[in-house]
mmCIF file of N, CA and C and ligand atoms in Angstrom:
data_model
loop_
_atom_site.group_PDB
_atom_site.id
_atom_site.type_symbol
_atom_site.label_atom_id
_atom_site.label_comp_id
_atom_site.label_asym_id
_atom_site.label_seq_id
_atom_site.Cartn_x
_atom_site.Cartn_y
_atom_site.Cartn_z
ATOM 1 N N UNK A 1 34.767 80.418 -75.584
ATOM 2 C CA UNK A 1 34.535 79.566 -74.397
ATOM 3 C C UNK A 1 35.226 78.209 -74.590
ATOM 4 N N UNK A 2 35.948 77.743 -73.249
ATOM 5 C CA UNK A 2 36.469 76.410 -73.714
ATOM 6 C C UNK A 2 35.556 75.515 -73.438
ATOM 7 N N UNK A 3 36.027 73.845 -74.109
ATOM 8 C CA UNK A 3 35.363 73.030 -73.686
ATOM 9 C C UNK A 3 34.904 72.580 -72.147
ATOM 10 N N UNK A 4 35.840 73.080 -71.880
ATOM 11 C CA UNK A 4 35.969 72.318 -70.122
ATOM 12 C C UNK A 4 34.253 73.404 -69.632
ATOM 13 N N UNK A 5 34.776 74.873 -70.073
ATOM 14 C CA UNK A 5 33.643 76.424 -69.464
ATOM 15 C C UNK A 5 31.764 75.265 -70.082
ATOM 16 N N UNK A 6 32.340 74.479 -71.130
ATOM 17 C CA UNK A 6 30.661 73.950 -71.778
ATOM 18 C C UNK A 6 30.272 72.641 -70.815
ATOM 19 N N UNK A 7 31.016 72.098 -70.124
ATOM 20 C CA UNK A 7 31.227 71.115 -69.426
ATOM 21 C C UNK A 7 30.868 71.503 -68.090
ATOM 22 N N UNK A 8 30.914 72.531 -67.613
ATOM 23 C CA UNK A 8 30.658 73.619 -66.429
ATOM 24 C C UNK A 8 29.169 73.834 -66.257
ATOM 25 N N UNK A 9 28.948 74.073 -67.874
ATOM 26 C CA UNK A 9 27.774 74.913 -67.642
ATOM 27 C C UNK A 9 26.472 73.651 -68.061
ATOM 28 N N UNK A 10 26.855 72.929 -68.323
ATOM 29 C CA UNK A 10 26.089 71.274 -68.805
ATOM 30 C C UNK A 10 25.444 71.274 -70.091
ATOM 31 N N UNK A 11 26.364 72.163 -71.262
ATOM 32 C CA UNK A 11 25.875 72.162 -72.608
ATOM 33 C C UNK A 11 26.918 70.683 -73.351
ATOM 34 N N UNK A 12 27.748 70.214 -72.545
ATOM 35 C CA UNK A 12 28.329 69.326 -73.069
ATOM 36 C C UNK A 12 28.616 67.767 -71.878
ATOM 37 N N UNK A 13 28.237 66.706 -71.817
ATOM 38 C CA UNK A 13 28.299 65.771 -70.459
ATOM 39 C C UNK A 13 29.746 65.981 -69.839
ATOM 40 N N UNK A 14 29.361 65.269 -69.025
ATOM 41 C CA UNK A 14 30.951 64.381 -68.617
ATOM 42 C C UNK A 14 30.496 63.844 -67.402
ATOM 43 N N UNK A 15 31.400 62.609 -66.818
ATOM 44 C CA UNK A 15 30.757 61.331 -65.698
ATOM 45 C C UNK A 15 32.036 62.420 -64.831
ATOM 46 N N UNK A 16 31.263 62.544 -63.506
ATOM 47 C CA UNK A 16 30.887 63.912 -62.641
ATOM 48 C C UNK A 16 31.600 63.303 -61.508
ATOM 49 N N UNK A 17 33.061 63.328 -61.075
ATOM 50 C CA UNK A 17 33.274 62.607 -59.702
ATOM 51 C C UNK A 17 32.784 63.510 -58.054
ATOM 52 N N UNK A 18 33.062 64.331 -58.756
ATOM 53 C CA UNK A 18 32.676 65.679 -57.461
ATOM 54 C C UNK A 18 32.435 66.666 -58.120
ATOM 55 N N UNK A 19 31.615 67.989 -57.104
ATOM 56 C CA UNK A 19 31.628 69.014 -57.913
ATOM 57 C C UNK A 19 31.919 70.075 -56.318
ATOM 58 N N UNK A 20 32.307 71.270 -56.051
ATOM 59 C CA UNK A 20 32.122 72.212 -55.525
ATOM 60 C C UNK A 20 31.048 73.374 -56.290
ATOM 61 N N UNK A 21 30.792 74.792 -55.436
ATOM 62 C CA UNK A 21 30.622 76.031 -56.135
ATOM 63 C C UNK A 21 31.699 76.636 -56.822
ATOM 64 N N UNK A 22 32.935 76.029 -56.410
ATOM 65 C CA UNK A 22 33.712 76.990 -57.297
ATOM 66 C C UNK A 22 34.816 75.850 -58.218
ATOM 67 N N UNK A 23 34.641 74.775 -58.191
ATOM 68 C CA UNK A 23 35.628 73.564 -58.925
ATOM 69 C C UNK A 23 34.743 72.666 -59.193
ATOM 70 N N UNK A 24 35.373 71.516 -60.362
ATOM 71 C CA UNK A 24 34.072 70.499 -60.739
ATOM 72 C C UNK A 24 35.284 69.590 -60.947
ATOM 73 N N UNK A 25 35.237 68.196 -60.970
ATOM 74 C CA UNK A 25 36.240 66.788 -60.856
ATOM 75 C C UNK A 25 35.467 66.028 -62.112
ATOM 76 N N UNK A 26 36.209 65.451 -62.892
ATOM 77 C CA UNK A 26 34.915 64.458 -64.176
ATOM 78 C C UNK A 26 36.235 63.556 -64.617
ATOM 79 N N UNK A 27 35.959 62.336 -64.913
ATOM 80 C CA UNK A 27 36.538 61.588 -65.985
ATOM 81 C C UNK A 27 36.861 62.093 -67.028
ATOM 82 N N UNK A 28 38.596 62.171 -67.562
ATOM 83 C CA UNK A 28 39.149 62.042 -68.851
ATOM 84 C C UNK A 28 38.157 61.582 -69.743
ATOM 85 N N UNK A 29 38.251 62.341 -70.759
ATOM 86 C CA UNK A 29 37.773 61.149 -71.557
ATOM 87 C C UNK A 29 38.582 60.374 -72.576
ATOM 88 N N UNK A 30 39.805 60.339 -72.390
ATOM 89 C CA UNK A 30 40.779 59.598 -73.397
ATOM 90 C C UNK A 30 41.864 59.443 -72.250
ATOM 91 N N UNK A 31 41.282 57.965 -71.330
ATOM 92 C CA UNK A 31 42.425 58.392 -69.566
ATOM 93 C C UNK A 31 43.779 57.396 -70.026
ATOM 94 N N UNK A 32 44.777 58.291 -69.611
ATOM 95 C CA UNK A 32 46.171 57.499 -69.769
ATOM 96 C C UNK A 32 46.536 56.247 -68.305
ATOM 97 N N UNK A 33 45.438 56.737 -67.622
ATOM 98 C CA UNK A 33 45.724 55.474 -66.288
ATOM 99 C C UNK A 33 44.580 55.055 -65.956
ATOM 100 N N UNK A 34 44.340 53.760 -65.344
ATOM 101 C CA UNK A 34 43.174 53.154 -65.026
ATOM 102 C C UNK A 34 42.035 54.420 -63.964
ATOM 103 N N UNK A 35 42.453 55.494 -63.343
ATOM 104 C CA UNK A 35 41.498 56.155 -62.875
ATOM 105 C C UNK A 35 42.432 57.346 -63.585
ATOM 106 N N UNK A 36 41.846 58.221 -64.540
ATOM 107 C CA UNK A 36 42.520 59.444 -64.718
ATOM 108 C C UNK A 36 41.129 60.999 -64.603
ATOM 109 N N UNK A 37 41.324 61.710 -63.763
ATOM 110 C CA UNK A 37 40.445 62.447 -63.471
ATOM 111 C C UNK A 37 40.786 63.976 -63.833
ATOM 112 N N UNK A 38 40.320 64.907 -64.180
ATOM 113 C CA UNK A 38 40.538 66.240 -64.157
ATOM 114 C C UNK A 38 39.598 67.326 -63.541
ATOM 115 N N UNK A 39 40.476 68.143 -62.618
ATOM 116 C CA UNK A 39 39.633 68.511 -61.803
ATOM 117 C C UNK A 39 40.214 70.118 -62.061
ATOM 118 N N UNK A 40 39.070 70.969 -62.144
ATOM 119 C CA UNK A 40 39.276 72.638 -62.741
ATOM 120 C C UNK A 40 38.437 73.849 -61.867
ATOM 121 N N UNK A 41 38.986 75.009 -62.137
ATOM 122 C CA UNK A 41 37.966 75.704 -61.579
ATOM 123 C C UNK A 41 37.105 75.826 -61.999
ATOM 124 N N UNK A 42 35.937 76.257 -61.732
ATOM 125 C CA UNK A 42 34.648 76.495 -62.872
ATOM 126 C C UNK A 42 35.099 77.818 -63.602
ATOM 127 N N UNK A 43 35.460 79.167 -62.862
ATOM 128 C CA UNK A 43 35.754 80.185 -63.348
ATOM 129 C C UNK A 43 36.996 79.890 -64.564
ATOM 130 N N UNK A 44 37.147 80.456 -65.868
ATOM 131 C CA UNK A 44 37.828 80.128 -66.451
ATOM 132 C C UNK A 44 39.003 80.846 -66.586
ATOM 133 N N UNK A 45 40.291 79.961 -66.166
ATOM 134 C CA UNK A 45 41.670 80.469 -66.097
ATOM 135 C C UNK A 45 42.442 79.397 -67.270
ATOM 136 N N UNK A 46 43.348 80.316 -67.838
ATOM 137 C CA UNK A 46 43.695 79.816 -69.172
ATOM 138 C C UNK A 46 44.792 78.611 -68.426
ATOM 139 N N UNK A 47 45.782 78.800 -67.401
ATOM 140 C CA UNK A 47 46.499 78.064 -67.153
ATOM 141 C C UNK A 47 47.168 77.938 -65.866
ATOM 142 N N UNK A 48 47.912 77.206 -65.096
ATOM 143 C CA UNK A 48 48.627 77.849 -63.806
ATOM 144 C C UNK A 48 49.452 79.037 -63.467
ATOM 145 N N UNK A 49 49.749 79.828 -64.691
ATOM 146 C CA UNK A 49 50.284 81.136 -65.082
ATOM 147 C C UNK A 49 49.079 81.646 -64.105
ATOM 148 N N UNK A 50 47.851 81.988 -64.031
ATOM 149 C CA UNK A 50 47.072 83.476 -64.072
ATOM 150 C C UNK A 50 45.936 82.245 -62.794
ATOM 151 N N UNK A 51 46.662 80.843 -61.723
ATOM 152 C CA UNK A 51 46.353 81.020 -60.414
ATOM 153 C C UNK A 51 46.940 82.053 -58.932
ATOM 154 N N UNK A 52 45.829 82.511 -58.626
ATOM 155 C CA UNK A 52 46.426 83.092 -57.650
ATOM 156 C C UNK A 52 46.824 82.201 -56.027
ATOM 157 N N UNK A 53 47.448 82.787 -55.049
ATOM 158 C CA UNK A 53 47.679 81.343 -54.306
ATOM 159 C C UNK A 53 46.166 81.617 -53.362
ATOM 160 N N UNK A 54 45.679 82.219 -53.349
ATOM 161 C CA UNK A 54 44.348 81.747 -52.247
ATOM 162 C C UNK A 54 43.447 81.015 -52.953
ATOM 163 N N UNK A 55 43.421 81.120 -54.316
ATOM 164 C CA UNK A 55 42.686 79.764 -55.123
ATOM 165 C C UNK A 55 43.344 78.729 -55.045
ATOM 166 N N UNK A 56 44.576 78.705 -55.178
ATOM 167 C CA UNK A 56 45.337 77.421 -55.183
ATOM 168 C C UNK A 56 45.169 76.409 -53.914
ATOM 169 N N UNK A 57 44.628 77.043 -52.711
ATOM 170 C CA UNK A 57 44.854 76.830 -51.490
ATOM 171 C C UNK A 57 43.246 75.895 -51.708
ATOM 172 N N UNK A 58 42.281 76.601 -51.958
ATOM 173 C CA UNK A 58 40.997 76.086 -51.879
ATOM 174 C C UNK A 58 40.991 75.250 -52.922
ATOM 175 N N UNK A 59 41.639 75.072 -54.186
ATOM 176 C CA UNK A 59 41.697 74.009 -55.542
ATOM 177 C C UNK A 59 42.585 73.006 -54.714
ATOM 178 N N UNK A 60 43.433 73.235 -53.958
ATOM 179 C CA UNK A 60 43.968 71.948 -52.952
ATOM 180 C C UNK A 60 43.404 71.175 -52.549
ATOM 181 N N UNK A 61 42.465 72.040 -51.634
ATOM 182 C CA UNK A 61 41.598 71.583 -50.533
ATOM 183 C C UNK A 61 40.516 70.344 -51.612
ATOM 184 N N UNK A 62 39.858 71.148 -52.287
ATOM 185 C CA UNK A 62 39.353 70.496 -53.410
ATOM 186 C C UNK A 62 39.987 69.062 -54.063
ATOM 187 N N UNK A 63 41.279 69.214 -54.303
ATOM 188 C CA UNK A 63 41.874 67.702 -55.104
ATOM 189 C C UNK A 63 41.758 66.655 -54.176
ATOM 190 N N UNK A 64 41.804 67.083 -52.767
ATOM 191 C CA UNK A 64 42.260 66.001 -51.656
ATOM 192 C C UNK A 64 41.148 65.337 -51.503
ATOM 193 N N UNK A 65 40.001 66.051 -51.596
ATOM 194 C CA UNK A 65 38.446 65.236 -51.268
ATOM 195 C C UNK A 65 38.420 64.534 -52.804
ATOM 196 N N UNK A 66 39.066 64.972 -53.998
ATOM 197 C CA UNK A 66 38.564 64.683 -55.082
ATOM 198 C C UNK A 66 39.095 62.930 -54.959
ATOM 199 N N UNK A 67 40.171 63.271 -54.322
ATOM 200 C CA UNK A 67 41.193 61.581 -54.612
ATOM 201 C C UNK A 67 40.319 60.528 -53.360
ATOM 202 N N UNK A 68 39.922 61.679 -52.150
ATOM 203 C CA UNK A 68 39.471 60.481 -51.434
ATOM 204 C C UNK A 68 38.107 60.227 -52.141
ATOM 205 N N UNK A 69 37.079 60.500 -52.631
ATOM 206 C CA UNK A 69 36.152 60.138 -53.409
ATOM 207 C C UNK A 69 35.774 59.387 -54.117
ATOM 208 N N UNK A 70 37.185 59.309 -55.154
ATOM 209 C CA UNK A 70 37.268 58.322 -55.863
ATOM 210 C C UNK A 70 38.577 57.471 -55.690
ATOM 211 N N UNK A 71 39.145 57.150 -54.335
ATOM 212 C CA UNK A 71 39.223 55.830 -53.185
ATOM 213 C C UNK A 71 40.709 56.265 -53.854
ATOM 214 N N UNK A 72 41.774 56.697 -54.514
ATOM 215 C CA UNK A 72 43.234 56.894 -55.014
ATOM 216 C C UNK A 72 44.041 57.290 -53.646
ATOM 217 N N UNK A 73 43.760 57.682 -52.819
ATOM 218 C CA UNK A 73 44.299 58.876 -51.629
ATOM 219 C C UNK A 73 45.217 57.739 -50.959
ATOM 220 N N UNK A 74 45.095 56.761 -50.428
ATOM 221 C CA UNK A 74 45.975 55.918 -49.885
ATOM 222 C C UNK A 74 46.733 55.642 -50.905
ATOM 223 N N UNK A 75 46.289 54.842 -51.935
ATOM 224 C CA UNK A 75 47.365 53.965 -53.064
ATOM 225 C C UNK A 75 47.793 54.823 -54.048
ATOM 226 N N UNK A 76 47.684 56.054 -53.872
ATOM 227 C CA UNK A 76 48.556 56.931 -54.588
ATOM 228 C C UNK A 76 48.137 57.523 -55.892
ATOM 229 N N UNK A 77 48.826 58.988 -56.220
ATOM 230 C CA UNK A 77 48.422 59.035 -57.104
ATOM 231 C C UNK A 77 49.113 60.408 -57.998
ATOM 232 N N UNK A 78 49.220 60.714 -58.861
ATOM 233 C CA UNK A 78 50.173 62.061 -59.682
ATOM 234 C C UNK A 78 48.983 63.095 -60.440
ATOM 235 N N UNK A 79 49.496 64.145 -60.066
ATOM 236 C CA UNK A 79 49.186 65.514 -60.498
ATOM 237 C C UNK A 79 50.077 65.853 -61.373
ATOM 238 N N UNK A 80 49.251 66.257 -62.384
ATOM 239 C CA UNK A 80 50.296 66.789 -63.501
ATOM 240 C C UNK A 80 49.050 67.889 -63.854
ATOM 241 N N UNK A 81 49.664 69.441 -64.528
ATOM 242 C CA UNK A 81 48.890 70.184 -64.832
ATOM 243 C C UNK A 81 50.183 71.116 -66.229
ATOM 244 N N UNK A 82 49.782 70.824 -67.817
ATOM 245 C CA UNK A 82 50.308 71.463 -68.208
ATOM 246 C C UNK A 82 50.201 73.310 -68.542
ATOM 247 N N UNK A 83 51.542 74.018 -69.052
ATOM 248 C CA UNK A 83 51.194 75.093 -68.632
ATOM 249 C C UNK A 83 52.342 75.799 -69.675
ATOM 250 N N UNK A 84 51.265 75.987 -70.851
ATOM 251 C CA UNK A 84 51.932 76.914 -72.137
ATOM 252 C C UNK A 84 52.335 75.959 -73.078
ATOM 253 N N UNK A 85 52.864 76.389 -74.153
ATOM 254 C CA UNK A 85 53.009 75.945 -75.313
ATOM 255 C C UNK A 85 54.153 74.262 -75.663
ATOM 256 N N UNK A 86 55.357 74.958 -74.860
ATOM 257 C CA UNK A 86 56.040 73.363 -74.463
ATOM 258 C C UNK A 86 55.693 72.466 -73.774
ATOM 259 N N UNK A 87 54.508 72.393 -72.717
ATOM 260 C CA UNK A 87 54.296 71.667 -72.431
ATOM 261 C C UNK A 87 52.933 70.620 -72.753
ATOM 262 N N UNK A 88 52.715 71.059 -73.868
ATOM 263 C CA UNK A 88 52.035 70.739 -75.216
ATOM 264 C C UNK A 88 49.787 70.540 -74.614
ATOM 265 N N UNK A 89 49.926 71.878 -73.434
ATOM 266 C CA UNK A 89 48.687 71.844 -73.118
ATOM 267 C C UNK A 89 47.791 72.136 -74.239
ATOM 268 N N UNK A 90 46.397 71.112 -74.141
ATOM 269 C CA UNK A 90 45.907 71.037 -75.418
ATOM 270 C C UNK A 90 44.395 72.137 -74.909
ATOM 271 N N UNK A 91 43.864 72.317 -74.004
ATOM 272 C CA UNK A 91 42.896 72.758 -74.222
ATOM 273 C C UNK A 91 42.930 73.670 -72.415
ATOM 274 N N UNK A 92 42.792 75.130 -72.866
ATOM 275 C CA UNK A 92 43.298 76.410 -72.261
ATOM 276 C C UNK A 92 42.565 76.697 -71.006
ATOM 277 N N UNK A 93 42.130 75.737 -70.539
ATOM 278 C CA UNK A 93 41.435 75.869 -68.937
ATOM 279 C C UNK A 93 42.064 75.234 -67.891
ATOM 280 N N UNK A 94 42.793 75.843 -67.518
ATOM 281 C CA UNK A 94 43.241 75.478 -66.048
ATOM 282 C C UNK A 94 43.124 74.166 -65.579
ATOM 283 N N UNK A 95 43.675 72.924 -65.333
ATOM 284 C CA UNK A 95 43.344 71.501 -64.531
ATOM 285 C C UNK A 95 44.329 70.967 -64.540
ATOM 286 N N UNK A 96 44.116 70.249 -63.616
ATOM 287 C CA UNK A 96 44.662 68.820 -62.449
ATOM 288 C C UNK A 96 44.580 67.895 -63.695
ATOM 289 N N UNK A 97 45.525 67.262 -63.720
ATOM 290 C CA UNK A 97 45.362 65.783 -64.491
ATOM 291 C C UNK A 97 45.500 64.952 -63.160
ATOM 292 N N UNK A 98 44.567 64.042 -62.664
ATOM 293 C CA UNK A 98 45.188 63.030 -61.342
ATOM 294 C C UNK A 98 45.136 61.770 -62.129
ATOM 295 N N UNK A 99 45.922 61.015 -61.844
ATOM 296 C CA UNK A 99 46.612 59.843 -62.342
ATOM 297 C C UNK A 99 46.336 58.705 -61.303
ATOM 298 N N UNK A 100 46.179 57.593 -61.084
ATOM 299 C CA UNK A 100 46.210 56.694 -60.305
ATOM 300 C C UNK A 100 45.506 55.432 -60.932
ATOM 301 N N UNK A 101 45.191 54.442 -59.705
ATOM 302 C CA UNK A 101 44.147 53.115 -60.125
ATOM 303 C C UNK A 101 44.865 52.220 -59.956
ATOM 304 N N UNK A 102 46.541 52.364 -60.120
ATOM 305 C CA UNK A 102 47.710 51.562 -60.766
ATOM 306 C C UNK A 102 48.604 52.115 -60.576
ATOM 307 N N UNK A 103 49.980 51.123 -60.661
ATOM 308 C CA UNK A 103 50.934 51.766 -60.723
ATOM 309 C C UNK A 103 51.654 52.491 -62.001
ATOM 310 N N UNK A 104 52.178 53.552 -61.755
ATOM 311 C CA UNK A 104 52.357 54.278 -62.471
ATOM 312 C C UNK A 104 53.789 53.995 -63.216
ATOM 313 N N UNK A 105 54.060 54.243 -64.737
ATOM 314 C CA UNK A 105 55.746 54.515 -64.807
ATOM 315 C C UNK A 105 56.409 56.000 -64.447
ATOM 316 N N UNK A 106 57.664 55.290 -63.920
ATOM 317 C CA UNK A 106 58.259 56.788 -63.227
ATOM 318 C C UNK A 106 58.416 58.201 -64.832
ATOM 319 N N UNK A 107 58.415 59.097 -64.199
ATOM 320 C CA UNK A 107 58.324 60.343 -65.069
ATOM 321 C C UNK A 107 59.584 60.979 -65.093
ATOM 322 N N UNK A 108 59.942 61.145 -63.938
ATOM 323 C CA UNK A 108 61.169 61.731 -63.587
ATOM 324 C C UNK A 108 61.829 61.121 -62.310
HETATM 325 P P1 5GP B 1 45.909 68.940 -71.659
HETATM 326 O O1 5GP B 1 46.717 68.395 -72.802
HETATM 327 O O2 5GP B 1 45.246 70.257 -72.031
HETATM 328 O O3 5GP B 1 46.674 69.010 -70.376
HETATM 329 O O4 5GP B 1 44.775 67.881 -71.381
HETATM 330 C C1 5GP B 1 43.468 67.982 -71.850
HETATM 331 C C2 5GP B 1 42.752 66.723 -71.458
HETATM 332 O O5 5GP B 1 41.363 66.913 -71.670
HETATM 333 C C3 5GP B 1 43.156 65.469 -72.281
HETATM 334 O O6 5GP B 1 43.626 64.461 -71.393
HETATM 335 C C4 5GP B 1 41.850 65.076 -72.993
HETATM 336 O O7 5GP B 1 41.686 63.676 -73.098
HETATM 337 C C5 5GP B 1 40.784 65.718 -72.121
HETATM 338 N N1 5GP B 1 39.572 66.101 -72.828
HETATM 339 C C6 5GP B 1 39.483 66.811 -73.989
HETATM 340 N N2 5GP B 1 38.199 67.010 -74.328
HETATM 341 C C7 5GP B 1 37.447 66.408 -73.368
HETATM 342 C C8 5GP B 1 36.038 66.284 -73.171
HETATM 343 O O8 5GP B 1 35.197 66.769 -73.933
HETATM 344 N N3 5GP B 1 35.628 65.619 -72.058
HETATM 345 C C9 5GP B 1 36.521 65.075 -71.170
HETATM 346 N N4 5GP B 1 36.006 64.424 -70.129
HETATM 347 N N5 5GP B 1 37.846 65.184 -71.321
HETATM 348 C C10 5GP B 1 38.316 65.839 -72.412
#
């Protein structure tokens, strides 16, 4: 079970921005930007490899309330989600990194 699946199930905390029945939103806990949030399915998917697109559609729907929630949605904000070994994802559950609070440095 990953950390994120113990985080799901409330054997481990985390400060809770939103939750759905089928996705949950919480504070980083080591955030690279003044608001950094990660938002996952509850069901556990190792990575964006093994989303299908009618989840993707409702995990959408999901990020957009997640950003207006926690007030990023106007002043902007970056999605990043790594996915396999080069892209040096550290822990095998599926998520949104959202980025905002501030301005950001460019990536690409
Ligand atoms: P990845 O490298 O897999 O894309 O990102 C994993 C993220 O999970 C990292 O930004 C890391 O700080 C965060 N993280 C790891 N363990 C925990 C935890 O127990 N609670 C919270 N809130 N975030 C965590």
């Amino acid at each position: 079970m990953t950390i994120f699946s113990k985080i799901v199930r409330g054997e481990l905390p985390c400060k809770k921005v939103y939750e759905s029945d089928e996705f949950l939103a919480f504070y980083d806990i080591a955030p690279k930007a003044k608001v950094h949030i990660l938002a996952i399915p509850k069901r556990e998917l190792k990575d964006f490899n093994e989303i299908d697109p009618a989840l993707m559609e409702r995990f959408s729907a999901f990020i957009l309330k997640v950003v207006e929630v926690a007030g990023i949605k106007e002043s902007g904000y970056r999605l990043i989600t790594n996915t396999g070994a080069h892209s040096g994802q550290e822990v095998p559950h599926l998520h949104f990194h959202i980025l905002g609070g501030e301005p950001l440095g460019a990536l690409i």
